[in-house]
Amino acid sequence: MLLLQFVGKYETLVFYWPSLLCLAFLLGRFLYMFVKALRVHLGWELQVEEKPVLEAHQAEHVKQLLRTPHSQEEKKSWFQTRIYEWDPCFQFPSRMIGTIVLAFICLYLFIVIEFCMFVYVRDELDMFENKLESYITSVNHSGILTPGILQVKELISVTKGVWVATILPASLTCVSYLFHILVCYRKHIKRLWAGDKHFLPLRFHNPASSESVVAIARYSGWQIAYILWGYLIIHVVQSLCGMAIMYGLVLPIVHKQGLEMLRGLGIGILTISIVVGLMILQMWIAASFFLQPKLGTADKQKPLALNNRKAFHNFNYFLFFYNVLLGLGACLSRLFISCLLGTWLIARIDRTIMQSGYEGADMDSQKKLRHHWRANWLCSYIMNSTNRPCQEVLPGLTCLWISGFSAWIGMLYVDHYHTNPVLVSFCHILITDHRERKLQQTTKYWCLNQLAETEKRKTQSVGIPRPSLCRYVTVAQLFCLSLFTFLIYKKRVISPNNLKLF
């Protein structure tokens, strides 16, 4: 109740403090830029050059690759081993930082709005409970519907309590996902820098360029949307699990049915223990009686060669019916675990939740639509509006949507191609070498012009006719320029450094 009163009293502040914080940050940034520009204009500070092609952390990464690795690794703490290890040679792009910050703000606002909706629904349920209570009082607790009404009231009370109790776990789960996305981004982009693509599905080893550009444009928005939907779905699933715990463990004790609950729990645990024990027994029998002995003493396991085949066939026959029943339970457990993991990881855009071989349902962006009615309508519209064949406007007529995992992969490839430290370092070396050569040529031409002007002044002072002086100076300039060009060409062709470069 105190929380509800606080939200009601400071509702405006609760909703708008993220916007005020962002505006304060922008105002501080603007003041910093204004003061810095003013100091440069007044001459108190040198003007900073434009952002270089090769940043400091990228240069450090290349230097680290060129160093000899240490034979003894430094001991890492538990936090560095299990959670996160800081890397000074890596820097997250501003797009990722902005996406995570916006995701935090949107998640916070979504949780606040959801809580306000819960308060409204709770008030309506309280009014409904009051009506049910008045009906029970009117019939003096002796009506036919009284037991059902009491169960409905209990269900409403349990649902409200579980929903409020699971807000914090669902929120922490999504917040941990946001931090985990940054960890996965660094891990995946480093693997791509090293040329390792084994963590990607085979069909995504060479994605189309257009798909990657569209993916990086959609990633930020899709990541926020996945987080919001993931929070809602995780909250619902956690609420259902909480209600199952309440009805399975807590309420029987409240209703003084603890012995019956313990009896059922014991039967379930005993059944699971027998199933697991029989599975272990099958493994032990198979390893002890139905496999031939090891070929050598150094072998870790027996060879895959059957022994006692008649006994094995009898063993297989008598356990056939038991394995059928065991398969029914295994199928249900597989379905339950798949649903649980699928809903739990729905907000994780950095991985597909589909099993191997069916990833196309989560990332199929090249599905052909030639024989679909939407594709036919689209082709007819393009031909009527542009008077051009459909295949010229949309080559291949691919599907116009990209799934979440495809957006993640496309974003990784764009960053990989544009921020690879080795590639950026190579481009930086080429640009620097080109600037140095251009500066050397400009300096040498300037020296020749200055020499010509000096000779011109000397000849004018001694009285030599101007036409002959110009002819001599022109001949000298042409000779020096030809000699300089020949030397530069010879140096470029024969220089060992240039041979190594090309």
Short mmCIF file of C-alpha atoms in Angstrom, two decimals:
data_model
loop_
_atom_site.label_atom_id
_atom_site.label_comp_id
_atom_site.label_asym_id
_atom_site.label_seq_id
_atom_site.Cartn_x
_atom_site.Cartn_y
_atom_site.Cartn_z
CA MET A 1 0.00 0.00 0.00
CA LEU A 2 2.88 2.38 0.74
CA LEU A 3 4.24 1.77 -2.76
CA LEU A 4 0.88 2.50 -4.32
CA GLN A 5 0.53 5.72 -2.34
CA PHE A 6 4.07 6.76 -3.34
CA VAL A 7 3.35 6.11 -7.04
CA GLY A 8 0.09 7.99 -6.84
CA LYS A 9 1.67 11.01 -5.16
CA TYR A 10 4.77 11.22 -7.36
CA GLU A 11 3.31 9.80 -10.55
CA THR A 12 4.74 12.53 -12.79
CA LEU A 13 8.25 12.11 -11.38
CA VAL A 14 8.10 8.30 -11.66
CA PHE A 15 7.15 8.49 -15.33
CA TYR A 16 9.33 11.35 -16.53
CA TRP A 17 12.60 11.09 -14.59
CA PRO A 18 14.31 9.08 -17.40
CA SER A 19 13.45 11.86 -19.86
CA LEU A 20 14.72 14.50 -17.44
CA LEU A 21 17.93 12.52 -16.98
CA CYS A 22 18.49 12.32 -20.76
CA LEU A 23 17.80 16.05 -21.17
CA ALA A 24 20.25 16.83 -18.37
CA PHE A 25 22.90 14.69 -20.10
CA LEU A 26 22.32 16.46 -23.43
CA LEU A 27 22.47 19.88 -21.73
CA GLY A 28 25.75 18.95 -20.02
CA ARG A 29 27.19 17.69 -23.30
CA PHE A 30 26.16 20.89 -25.10
CA LEU A 31 27.74 23.07 -22.41
CA TYR A 32 30.95 21.04 -22.62
CA MET A 33 31.12 21.44 -26.41
CA PHE A 34 30.34 25.17 -26.14
CA VAL A 35 33.07 25.83 -23.55
CA LYS A 36 35.60 23.80 -25.52
CA ALA A 37 34.82 25.64 -28.77
CA LEU A 38 35.04 29.00 -26.95
CA ARG A 39 38.50 28.16 -25.53
CA VAL A 40 39.71 27.18 -29.01
CA HIS A 41 38.30 30.42 -30.48
CA LEU A 42 40.04 32.53 -27.84
CA GLY A 43 43.33 30.73 -28.39
CA TRP A 44 43.52 29.23 -24.92
CA GLU A 45 43.51 25.71 -26.29
CA LEU A 46 44.64 24.05 -29.51
CA GLN A 47 41.98 22.78 -31.83
CA VAL A 48 41.65 19.03 -31.74
CA GLU A 49 42.03 17.27 -35.07
CA GLU A 50 39.28 15.21 -36.60
CA LYS A 51 38.63 11.70 -35.33
CA PRO A 52 41.42 9.49 -36.70
CA VAL A 53 40.77 6.46 -38.85
CA LEU A 54 42.62 4.20 -36.42
CA GLU A 55 41.48 4.62 -32.83
CA ALA A 56 43.68 3.96 -29.84
CA HIS A 57 41.99 0.73 -28.71
CA GLN A 58 42.19 -0.69 -32.24
CA ALA A 59 45.92 0.04 -32.39
CA GLU A 60 46.40 -1.62 -29.01
CA HIS A 61 44.52 -4.69 -30.26
CA VAL A 62 46.85 -4.99 -33.27
CA LYS A 63 49.90 -4.54 -31.05
CA GLN A 64 48.60 -7.28 -28.77
CA LEU A 65 48.30 -9.62 -31.75
CA LEU A 66 51.90 -8.92 -32.76
CA ARG A 67 53.30 -9.53 -29.28
CA THR A 68 54.55 -12.94 -28.22
CA PRO A 69 51.96 -14.56 -25.94
CA HIS A 70 53.00 -15.12 -22.34
CA SER A 71 53.66 -18.69 -21.33
CA GLN A 72 52.16 -18.17 -17.87
CA GLU A 73 48.69 -16.68 -17.72
CA GLU A 74 47.76 -14.35 -14.90
CA LYS A 75 45.38 -15.66 -12.29
CA LYS A 76 41.87 -14.34 -12.75
CA SER A 77 39.36 -13.60 -10.04
CA TRP A 78 36.00 -15.31 -9.75
CA PHE A 79 34.25 -12.31 -11.28
CA GLN A 80 36.59 -12.29 -14.29
CA THR A 81 36.24 -16.04 -14.81
CA ARG A 82 32.49 -16.42 -14.35
CA ILE A 83 30.91 -13.06 -15.18
CA TYR A 84 32.97 -10.49 -17.10
CA GLU A 85 36.59 -9.62 -17.81
CA TRP A 86 37.51 -6.08 -18.82
CA ASP A 87 39.40 -5.75 -22.10
CA PRO A 88 41.22 -2.42 -22.63
CA CYS A 89 41.72 -3.25 -26.33
CA PHE A 90 37.98 -3.38 -27.05
CA GLN A 91 35.40 -0.62 -27.10
CA PHE A 92 31.67 -1.04 -27.64
CA PRO A 93 30.20 1.04 -30.48
CA SER A 94 27.93 3.91 -29.57
CA ARG A 95 25.00 2.13 -31.25
CA MET A 96 25.19 -0.76 -28.80
CA ILE A 97 25.50 1.54 -25.79
CA GLY A 98 22.56 3.65 -26.97
CA THR A 99 20.47 0.55 -27.63
CA ILE A 100 21.09 -0.85 -24.15
CA VAL A 101 20.34 2.49 -22.48
CA LEU A 102 17.10 2.89 -24.43
CA ALA A 103 16.19 -0.71 -23.62
CA PHE A 104 16.66 0.02 -19.91
CA ILE A 105 14.44 3.11 -20.12
CA CYS A 106 11.74 1.35 -22.14
CA LEU A 107 11.81 -1.65 -19.81
CA TYR A 108 11.43 0.62 -16.78
CA LEU A 109 8.48 2.48 -18.31
CA PHE A 110 6.91 -0.80 -19.41
CA ILE A 111 7.14 -2.19 -15.87
CA VAL A 112 5.63 0.99 -14.40
CA ILE A 113 2.75 0.92 -16.91
CA GLU A 114 2.19 -2.77 -16.21
CA PHE A 115 2.09 -2.09 -12.48
CA CYS A 116 -0.45 0.69 -13.00
CA MET A 117 -2.59 -1.69 -15.07
CA PHE A 118 -2.28 -4.27 -12.32
CA VAL A 119 -3.50 -1.73 -9.77
CA TYR A 120 -6.54 -1.00 -11.93
CA VAL A 121 -7.32 -4.71 -12.42
CA ARG A 122 -6.77 -5.38 -8.72
CA ASP A 123 -9.31 -2.71 -7.79
CA GLU A 124 -11.83 -4.25 -10.15
CA LEU A 125 -11.18 -7.70 -8.67
CA ASP A 126 -11.61 -6.29 -5.16
CA MET A 127 -15.03 -4.98 -6.16
CA PHE A 128 -15.88 -8.38 -7.62
CA GLU A 129 -14.77 -10.09 -4.39
CA ASN A 130 -16.97 -7.76 -2.38
CA LYS A 131 -19.95 -8.75 -4.49
CA LEU A 132 -19.13 -12.44 -3.99
CA GLU A 133 -18.78 -11.85 -0.25
CA SER A 134 -22.14 -10.12 -0.11
CA TYR A 135 -23.73 -13.04 -1.95
CA ILE A 136 -22.23 -15.56 0.50
CA THR A 137 -23.49 -13.47 3.42
CA SER A 138 -26.96 -13.26 1.92
CA VAL A 139 -27.26 -17.07 1.69
CA ASN A 140 -25.67 -17.59 5.14
CA HIS A 141 -22.78 -19.68 3.73
CA SER A 142 -25.21 -22.44 2.79
CA GLY A 143 -25.68 -21.91 -0.91
CA ILE A 144 -24.82 -24.41 -3.59
CA LEU A 145 -22.29 -22.02 -5.14
CA THR A 146 -20.51 -21.23 -1.86
CA PRO A 147 -17.61 -23.76 -2.27
CA GLY A 148 -16.99 -22.60 -5.84
CA ILE A 149 -17.10 -18.94 -4.81
CA LEU A 150 -14.57 -19.58 -2.05
CA GLN A 151 -12.24 -21.27 -4.53
CA VAL A 152 -12.60 -18.32 -6.92
CA LYS A 153 -11.73 -15.91 -4.12
CA GLU A 154 -8.71 -18.00 -3.23
CA LEU A 155 -7.62 -18.10 -6.87
CA ILE A 156 -7.90 -14.30 -7.15
CA SER A 157 -5.93 -13.80 -3.94
CA VAL A 158 -3.17 -16.21 -5.00
CA THR A 159 -2.96 -14.68 -8.48
CA LYS A 160 -2.56 -11.16 -7.14
CA GLY A 161 0.13 -12.18 -4.69
CA VAL A 162 2.08 -14.25 -7.19
CA TRP A 163 1.90 -11.55 -9.88
CA VAL A 164 3.35 -8.93 -7.54
CA ALA A 165 6.00 -11.33 -6.22
CA THR A 166 7.24 -12.22 -9.72
CA ILE A 167 7.71 -8.63 -10.92
CA LEU A 168 11.20 -8.44 -9.43
CA PRO A 169 12.48 -11.83 -10.77
CA ALA A 170 11.17 -11.09 -14.26
CA SER A 171 12.74 -7.62 -14.19
CA LEU A 172 16.10 -8.94 -13.01
CA THR A 173 16.02 -11.63 -15.72
CA CYS A 174 15.56 -9.06 -18.49
CA VAL A 175 18.17 -6.74 -16.98
CA SER A 176 20.65 -9.62 -16.90
CA TYR A 177 19.81 -10.32 -20.55
CA LEU A 178 20.73 -6.74 -21.46
CA PHE A 179 24.15 -7.07 -19.85
CA HIS A 180 24.57 -10.52 -21.36
CA ILE A 181 23.90 -9.09 -24.82
CA LEU A 182 26.98 -6.87 -24.45
CA VAL A 183 29.07 -9.87 -23.37
CA CYS A 184 27.85 -11.93 -26.34
CA TYR A 185 28.50 -9.04 -28.73
CA ARG A 186 32.13 -8.79 -27.67
CA LYS A 187 32.58 -12.56 -27.77
CA HIS A 188 30.99 -12.96 -31.22
CA ILE A 189 32.72 -9.98 -32.82
CA LYS A 190 36.11 -11.18 -31.56
CA ARG A 191 35.44 -14.60 -33.05
CA LEU A 192 34.64 -13.00 -36.40
CA TRP A 193 37.84 -10.93 -36.18
CA ALA A 194 39.75 -14.18 -35.68
CA GLY A 195 37.99 -15.79 -38.66
CA ASP A 196 35.96 -18.22 -36.53
CA LYS A 197 32.41 -18.69 -37.86
CA HIS A 198 31.64 -22.05 -36.29
CA PHE A 199 29.24 -20.50 -33.79
CA LEU A 200 27.00 -19.41 -36.69
CA PRO A 201 24.67 -21.64 -38.69
CA LEU A 202 26.20 -22.79 -41.97
CA ARG A 203 23.84 -20.77 -44.14
CA PHE A 204 24.91 -17.55 -42.39
CA HIS A 205 28.63 -17.86 -43.11
CA ASN A 206 28.24 -15.59 -46.18
CA PRO A 207 25.11 -13.43 -45.79
CA ALA A 208 23.90 -11.05 -48.47
CA SER A 209 25.12 -7.46 -48.18
CA SER A 210 21.65 -5.95 -48.52
CA GLU A 211 20.33 -8.15 -45.72
CA SER A 212 23.15 -7.07 -43.41
CA VAL A 213 22.47 -3.38 -44.08
CA VAL A 214 18.76 -3.83 -43.40
CA ALA A 215 19.59 -5.90 -40.30
CA ILE A 216 21.79 -3.25 -38.71
CA ALA A 217 19.07 -0.65 -39.36
CA ARG A 218 16.46 -2.81 -37.63
CA TYR A 219 18.53 -4.23 -34.81
CA SER A 220 18.11 -1.48 -32.20
CA GLY A 221 14.33 -1.32 -32.50
CA TRP A 222 13.94 -5.08 -32.62
CA GLN A 223 16.18 -5.58 -29.60
CA ILE A 224 14.03 -3.26 -27.50
CA ALA A 225 10.84 -4.91 -28.73
CA TYR A 226 12.18 -8.39 -27.95
CA ILE A 227 13.13 -7.28 -24.42
CA LEU A 228 9.66 -5.86 -23.75
CA TRP A 229 7.83 -8.91 -25.08
CA GLY A 230 10.30 -11.15 -23.31
CA TYR A 231 9.63 -9.45 -19.99
CA LEU A 232 5.87 -9.90 -20.37
CA ILE A 233 6.14 -13.56 -21.40
CA ILE A 234 8.69 -14.36 -18.68
CA HIS A 235 6.47 -12.64 -16.11
CA VAL A 236 3.47 -14.72 -17.17
CA VAL A 237 5.49 -17.97 -17.10
CA GLN A 238 6.96 -17.20 -13.71
CA SER A 239 3.48 -16.39 -12.40
CA LEU A 240 2.18 -19.75 -13.63
CA CYS A 241 5.11 -21.51 -11.97
CA GLY A 242 4.45 -19.60 -8.77
CA MET A 243 0.79 -20.59 -8.82
CA ALA A 244 1.79 -24.22 -9.36
CA ILE A 245 4.04 -24.02 -6.29
CA MET A 246 1.30 -22.38 -4.26
CA TYR A 247 -1.34 -24.97 -5.16
CA GLY A 248 1.11 -27.87 -4.97
CA LEU A 249 3.00 -27.10 -1.78
CA VAL A 250 1.73 -24.08 0.16
CA LEU A 251 -2.07 -24.25 0.04
CA PRO A 252 -2.26 -27.94 1.08
CA ILE A 253 -0.35 -27.03 4.23
CA VAL A 254 -2.63 -24.02 4.82
CA HIS A 255 -5.70 -26.25 4.45
CA LYS A 256 -4.18 -28.83 6.84
CA GLN A 257 -3.55 -31.35 4.09
CA GLY A 258 0.20 -31.52 4.51
CA LEU A 259 0.33 -35.31 5.00
CA GLU A 260 -1.52 -35.95 1.75
CA MET A 261 0.76 -33.52 -0.03
CA LEU A 262 3.86 -35.23 1.37
CA ARG A 263 2.45 -38.65 0.42
CA GLY A 264 1.92 -37.55 -3.19
CA LEU A 265 5.32 -35.88 -3.27
CA GLY A 266 6.96 -39.04 -1.95
CA ILE A 267 5.24 -41.18 -4.58
CA GLY A 268 6.41 -38.84 -7.33
CA ILE A 269 9.99 -38.79 -6.07
CA LEU A 270 9.97 -42.58 -5.71
CA THR A 271 8.68 -43.02 -9.26
CA ILE A 272 11.37 -40.74 -10.67
CA SER A 273 14.02 -42.52 -8.61
CA ILE A 274 12.93 -45.93 -9.93
CA VAL A 275 12.99 -44.66 -13.52
CA VAL A 276 16.45 -43.16 -13.13
CA GLY A 277 17.69 -46.26 -11.32
CA LEU A 278 16.47 -48.58 -14.09
CA MET A 279 18.15 -46.38 -16.71
CA ILE A 280 21.44 -46.57 -14.79
CA LEU A 281 20.95 -50.32 -14.41
CA GLN A 282 20.53 -50.71 -18.17
CA MET A 283 23.77 -48.82 -18.76
CA TRP A 284 25.63 -50.98 -16.23
CA ILE A 285 24.29 -54.26 -17.66
CA ALA A 286 25.13 -53.17 -21.20
CA ALA A 287 28.68 -52.22 -20.21
CA SER A 288 29.27 -55.37 -18.12
CA PHE A 289 27.68 -58.23 -20.11
CA PHE A 290 26.96 -57.12 -23.67
CA LEU A 291 30.28 -55.56 -24.72
CA GLN A 292 33.53 -57.31 -25.50
CA PRO A 293 36.53 -56.57 -23.25
CA LYS A 294 39.00 -53.77 -23.93
CA LEU A 295 41.63 -54.29 -26.58
CA GLY A 296 44.34 -52.64 -24.53
CA THR A 297 44.95 -51.53 -20.99
CA ALA A 298 45.21 -47.89 -22.07
CA ASP A 299 41.71 -47.83 -23.61
CA LYS A 300 39.18 -45.66 -21.77
CA GLN A 301 36.15 -47.69 -22.78
CA LYS A 302 35.24 -51.01 -24.34
CA PRO A 303 34.93 -51.30 -28.13
CA LEU A 304 31.51 -51.17 -29.77
CA ALA A 305 31.38 -54.92 -30.34
CA LEU A 306 28.45 -57.02 -29.06
CA ASN A 307 29.00 -59.98 -26.78
CA ASN A 308 26.40 -62.56 -25.64
CA ARG A 309 24.05 -61.71 -28.47
CA LYS A 310 21.30 -64.16 -27.49
CA ALA A 311 21.14 -62.74 -23.98
CA PHE A 312 21.13 -59.25 -25.46
CA HIS A 313 18.11 -60.05 -27.65
CA ASN A 314 16.22 -61.41 -24.64
CA PHE A 315 17.19 -58.35 -22.63
CA ASN A 316 15.97 -56.07 -25.41
CA TYR A 317 12.64 -57.96 -25.73
CA PHE A 318 11.70 -57.90 -22.04
CA LEU A 319 12.55 -54.22 -21.66
CA PHE A 320 10.59 -53.21 -24.76
CA PHE A 321 7.32 -52.55 -22.92
CA TYR A 322 9.05 -50.70 -20.11
CA ASN A 323 10.86 -48.48 -22.64
CA VAL A 324 7.51 -47.61 -24.24
CA LEU A 325 6.23 -46.24 -20.92
CA LEU A 326 9.56 -44.56 -20.30
CA GLY A 327 9.35 -42.94 -23.73
CA LEU A 328 5.96 -41.42 -22.89
CA GLY A 329 7.43 -39.70 -19.87
CA ALA A 330 10.53 -38.64 -21.79
CA CYS A 331 8.35 -37.11 -24.52
CA LEU A 332 6.36 -35.08 -21.99
CA SER A 333 9.53 -33.93 -20.25
CA ARG A 334 10.99 -32.93 -23.60
CA LEU A 335 7.89 -30.87 -24.39
CA PHE A 336 7.91 -29.23 -20.96
CA ILE A 337 11.62 -28.36 -21.10
CA SER A 338 11.31 -27.00 -24.67
CA CYS A 339 8.39 -24.76 -23.72
CA LEU A 340 10.14 -23.57 -20.58
CA LEU A 341 13.43 -22.77 -22.31
CA GLY A 342 11.68 -21.25 -25.33
CA THR A 343 9.68 -18.81 -23.22
CA TRP A 344 12.64 -18.13 -20.93
CA LEU A 345 14.98 -17.26 -23.84
CA ILE A 346 12.46 -15.45 -26.04
CA ALA A 347 14.11 -12.10 -25.27
CA ARG A 348 17.55 -13.37 -26.31
CA ILE A 349 17.98 -12.01 -29.82
CA ASP A 350 21.62 -13.12 -29.91
CA ARG A 351 20.68 -16.80 -30.39
CA THR A 352 17.98 -18.80 -32.10
CA ILE A 353 15.62 -20.82 -29.93
CA MET A 354 14.99 -23.38 -32.67
CA GLN A 355 16.75 -26.72 -32.66
CA SER A 356 19.42 -27.65 -35.16
CA GLY A 357 18.02 -28.04 -38.66
CA TYR A 358 15.00 -25.80 -38.06
CA GLU A 359 16.77 -22.47 -37.55
CA GLY A 360 15.14 -21.26 -40.77
CA ALA A 361 11.88 -20.69 -38.90
CA ASP A 362 13.70 -18.10 -36.77
CA MET A 363 16.00 -16.55 -39.37
CA ASP A 364 14.76 -17.37 -42.88
CA SER A 365 15.16 -14.14 -44.80
CA GLN A 366 15.65 -15.69 -48.24
CA LYS A 367 12.42 -17.60 -48.52
CA LYS A 368 11.14 -17.44 -52.06
CA LEU A 369 7.66 -16.06 -52.61
CA ARG A 370 7.22 -16.68 -56.30
CA HIS A 371 4.13 -18.84 -55.93
CA HIS A 372 2.47 -16.89 -53.12
CA TRP A 373 -0.54 -14.67 -53.75
CA ARG A 374 1.12 -11.72 -52.00
CA ALA A 375 4.10 -12.07 -54.34
CA ASN A 376 1.83 -12.10 -57.40
CA TRP A 377 0.01 -8.98 -56.17
CA LEU A 378 3.33 -7.25 -55.47
CA CYS A 379 4.67 -8.08 -58.93
CA SER A 380 1.56 -6.77 -60.65
CA TYR A 381 1.69 -3.55 -58.62
CA ILE A 382 5.38 -2.99 -59.47
CA MET A 383 4.83 -3.60 -63.17
CA ASN A 384 1.85 -1.23 -63.32
CA SER A 385 3.53 1.59 -61.38
CA THR A 386 7.06 1.43 -62.83
CA ASN A 387 6.55 -0.22 -66.25
CA ARG A 388 9.52 -2.42 -65.45
CA PRO A 389 9.80 -6.17 -64.91
CA CYS A 390 9.39 -7.26 -61.34
CA GLN A 391 12.76 -9.05 -61.26
CA GLU A 392 14.59 -5.80 -62.08
CA VAL A 393 13.04 -4.00 -59.12
CA LEU A 394 13.21 -6.92 -56.66
CA PRO A 395 15.84 -9.44 -57.82
CA GLY A 396 14.95 -12.89 -56.60
CA LEU A 397 11.75 -11.62 -54.99
CA THR A 398 12.90 -12.48 -51.50
CA CYS A 399 10.84 -12.25 -48.39
CA LEU A 400 10.49 -8.69 -47.04
CA TRP A 401 10.98 -9.56 -43.39
CA ILE A 402 14.01 -10.52 -41.32
CA SER A 403 13.81 -12.33 -38.02
CA GLY A 404 15.50 -11.33 -34.77
CA PHE A 405 18.47 -13.67 -35.02
CA SER A 406 19.08 -12.57 -38.63
CA ALA A 407 19.17 -8.95 -37.46
CA TRP A 408 21.79 -9.90 -34.87
CA ILE A 409 23.96 -11.74 -37.42
CA GLY A 410 23.68 -8.95 -40.00
CA MET A 411 24.64 -6.36 -37.41
CA LEU A 412 27.68 -8.42 -36.42
CA TYR A 413 28.86 -8.71 -40.02
CA VAL A 414 28.53 -4.96 -40.69
CA ASP A 415 30.53 -4.14 -37.57
CA HIS A 416 33.04 -6.86 -38.45
CA TYR A 417 33.68 -5.45 -41.92
CA HIS A 418 33.86 -1.80 -40.80
CA THR A 419 35.62 -2.00 -37.41
CA ASN A 420 38.04 -4.90 -37.81
CA PRO A 421 41.24 -3.56 -36.16
CA VAL A 422 43.59 -5.31 -38.61
CA LEU A 423 41.72 -3.97 -41.64
CA VAL A 424 41.44 -0.47 -40.17
CA SER A 425 45.16 -0.50 -39.34
CA PHE A 426 46.00 -1.47 -42.92
CA CYS A 427 43.83 1.36 -44.27
CA HIS A 428 45.46 3.77 -41.81
CA ILE A 429 48.94 2.78 -43.02
CA LEU A 430 47.92 3.30 -46.66
CA ILE A 431 46.37 6.72 -45.95
CA THR A 432 49.37 7.87 -43.90
CA ASP A 433 51.84 6.72 -46.58
CA HIS A 434 49.84 8.49 -49.28
CA ARG A 435 49.80 11.74 -47.28
CA GLU A 436 53.54 11.55 -46.64
CA ARG A 437 54.33 11.01 -50.34
CA LYS A 438 52.05 13.86 -51.33
CA LEU A 439 53.67 16.15 -48.74
CA GLN A 440 57.19 15.25 -49.96
CA GLN A 441 56.29 16.01 -53.57
CA THR A 442 54.68 19.31 -52.62
CA THR A 443 57.75 20.31 -50.57
CA LYS A 444 60.20 19.50 -53.39
CA TYR A 445 58.17 21.42 -56.00
CA TRP A 446 58.02 24.39 -53.64
CA CYS A 447 61.83 24.33 -53.25
CA LEU A 448 62.30 24.36 -57.04
CA ASN A 449 59.97 27.36 -57.39
CA GLN A 450 61.81 29.22 -54.65
CA LEU A 451 65.17 28.54 -56.39
CA ALA A 452 63.84 29.88 -59.65
CA GLU A 453 62.58 33.07 -58.01
CA THR A 454 65.97 33.63 -56.37
CA GLU A 455 67.86 33.25 -59.65
CA LYS A 456 65.41 35.61 -61.30
CA ARG A 457 66.10 38.35 -58.76
CA LYS A 458 69.89 37.91 -59.12
CA THR A 459 69.84 38.20 -62.92
CA GLN A 460 67.62 41.26 -62.80
CA SER A 461 70.09 42.94 -60.43
CA VAL A 462 73.11 42.38 -62.77
CA GLY A 463 71.20 43.44 -65.89
CA ILE A 464 70.87 40.20 -67.89
CA PRO A 465 68.06 40.41 -70.43
CA ARG A 466 64.80 38.88 -69.15
CA PRO A 467 64.00 36.55 -72.10
CA SER A 468 67.31 34.72 -71.91
CA LEU A 469 66.97 34.41 -68.12
CA CYS A 470 63.50 32.91 -68.45
CA ARG A 471 64.80 30.45 -71.05
CA TYR A 472 67.66 29.36 -68.79
CA VAL A 473 65.42 29.03 -65.78
CA THR A 474 62.86 27.03 -67.74
CA VAL A 475 65.50 24.63 -69.04
CA ALA A 476 66.89 24.18 -65.51
CA GLN A 477 63.40 23.52 -64.12
CA LEU A 478 62.62 20.95 -66.80
CA PHE A 479 65.95 19.20 -66.25
CA CYS A 480 65.50 19.07 -62.47
CA LEU A 481 61.90 17.92 -62.81
CA SER A 482 62.83 15.13 -65.24
CA LEU A 483 65.68 13.98 -63.01
CA PHE A 484 63.45 14.07 -59.91
CA THR A 485 60.69 12.13 -61.69
CA PHE A 486 63.16 9.48 -62.88
CA LEU A 487 64.57 9.07 -59.36
CA ILE A 488 61.13 8.83 -57.81
CA TYR A 489 60.03 6.25 -60.38
CA LYS A 490 63.23 4.25 -59.88
CA LYS A 491 62.82 4.38 -56.09
CA ARG A 492 59.20 3.23 -56.27
CA VAL A 493 59.96 0.29 -58.55
CA ILE A 494 63.21 -0.93 -57.02
CA SER A 495 62.66 -0.10 -53.35
CA PRO A 496 62.52 -3.27 -51.17
CA ASN A 497 59.77 -1.74 -49.05
CA ASN A 498 57.55 -1.28 -52.07
CA LEU A 499 58.31 -4.79 -53.21
CA LYS A 500 57.21 -6.07 -49.84
CA LEU A 501 54.07 -3.95 -49.97
CA PHE A 502 52.97 -5.22 -53.33
#
